[in-house]
Amino acid sequence: MKPRDRLRIAMQKSGRLTEPALDMLTRCGLTFRQSRDKLFCFGEGEPVDLLLVRDDDIPGLIAQGVCDLGIVGRNVLNEFQLTAGLETEPLAELRSLGFGRCRLSIAVPQELDYQEPRQLEGRRIATSYPGLLGEWLRTQGVSAGVVTLTGSVEIAPKLGTADAICDLVQSGGTLVANQLREADVLLESEAVLAGPLTLPVDERGDMLELLLKRLDGVIQVRESRLLLLQTSRHTLEAVTRLLPGGPQPTLLAVAGQPDQLMLQALCAGEVSWRQLEEIKKAGAREMFVLPVEKMLA
Ligand code: PRP
Ligand code: ZN
């Protein structure tokens, strides 16, 4: 097989991760021409294409070398690592992407008074994550029956095929609708960038490295704000003390006003009205909070 010279990223075809994943790639400067069957999207500017698939298939596609990278839930990636055969190439979580946050949890019928994992001893637990559940049960020293289902796990207790479930919880709406209650958390999950343990050393590898750098910039600035303000020299110390966390601020002289300074600070997170009001009380004026669009360190 001729080696591919374009990078290929697998992502969920339709689901919770699709929109935010596409948005993130767009912020990295990637644009795609969608093909008619919408399985393959050709990248226009950069040599990076998309493969839109079922999320559960993503780790396997990377392991087989069909795709170089994948955007997938940590839950799916970790489950693959635990259940894939030994001959399968292990994968790496290259970056955590900060969206699609959810938990893999044990849930029990609402009327059950759950206190500790030991209560699951000898019970049947339905899940689509037999690897992660099995590992957790082992570390808890509990032996329980694992009933593997590929979907509609939440109705298993009502159908009598299981006593509890182990499934993803985001809003908790699905659990409430099925008279279930979250009892224990196995894994905090979010979307991650999955890839091979060792990056290829060729053109694709170069593109991959470039993409990772852009991604780091996107992730970093997503929460960053640039704070601009004016202060007189004698209130500078009080103002600086109140600044939210971040690197050292930059000070600029104000033309014609030797006592005045312009301060510029990169803040790691949102700057609230309350924080602004406090800083103003300390002597700042003309304050601006700006979103940061791109950053290249
Ligand atoms: C998960 C999970 C629940 C639901 C929980 O399925 O299996 O059905 O989300 O979310 P909630 O707490 O907000 O109600 P998902 O839609 O991610 O699909 P999949 O697991 O079948 O890929
Ligand atoms: Zn799925």
Coordinates of C-alpha atoms and ligand atoms in Angstrom, one line a residue, residues 12 16 55-56 75 129 150-151 153-154 167-175, ligand 1:
Q12 CA -18.0 11.2 15.4
R16 CA -22.6 15.3 21.0
D55 CA -17.4 7.0 17.8
D56 CA -16.9 3.4 19.0
N75 CA -14.4 6.6 27.9
Y129 CA -18.2 -0.6 28.9
T150 CA -24.5 -2.1 23.0
G151 CA -27.4 0.3 23.6
V153 CA -28.5 0.2 28.8
E154 CA -30.7 2.4 31.0
D167 CA -23.3 4.2 31.7
L168 CA -22.4 7.7 30.7
V169 CA -24.1 10.5 32.6
Q170 CA -24.0 14.0 31.3
S171 CA -27.1 16.0 32.4
G172 CA -28.5 13.1 34.3
G173 CA -31.8 13.4 32.3
T174 CA -31.6 9.8 31.1
L175 CA -31.2 8.4 34.6
Ligands
PRP1 C1 -25.2 8.6 26.6 C2 -25.6 7.5 27.6 C3 -27.0 8.0 28.0 C4 -27.0 9.5 27.8 C5 -26.8 10.2 29.1 O1 -25.4 8.2 25.3 O2 -25.6 6.2 27.1 O3 -28.0 7.4 27.2 O4 -25.9 9.8 27.0 O5 -26.9 11.6 29.0 P1 -27.7 12.5 30.0 O6 -27.2 12.3 31.3 O7 -27.5 13.9 29.5 O8 -29.2 12.1 29.8 P2 -24.9 9.0 24.1 O9 -26.0 9.9 23.6 O10 -23.6 9.7 24.4 O11 -24.7 8.0 22.9 P3 -23.8 6.7 22.9 O12 -23.3 6.4 24.2 O13 -24.8 5.6 22.4 O14 -22.8 7.0 21.8

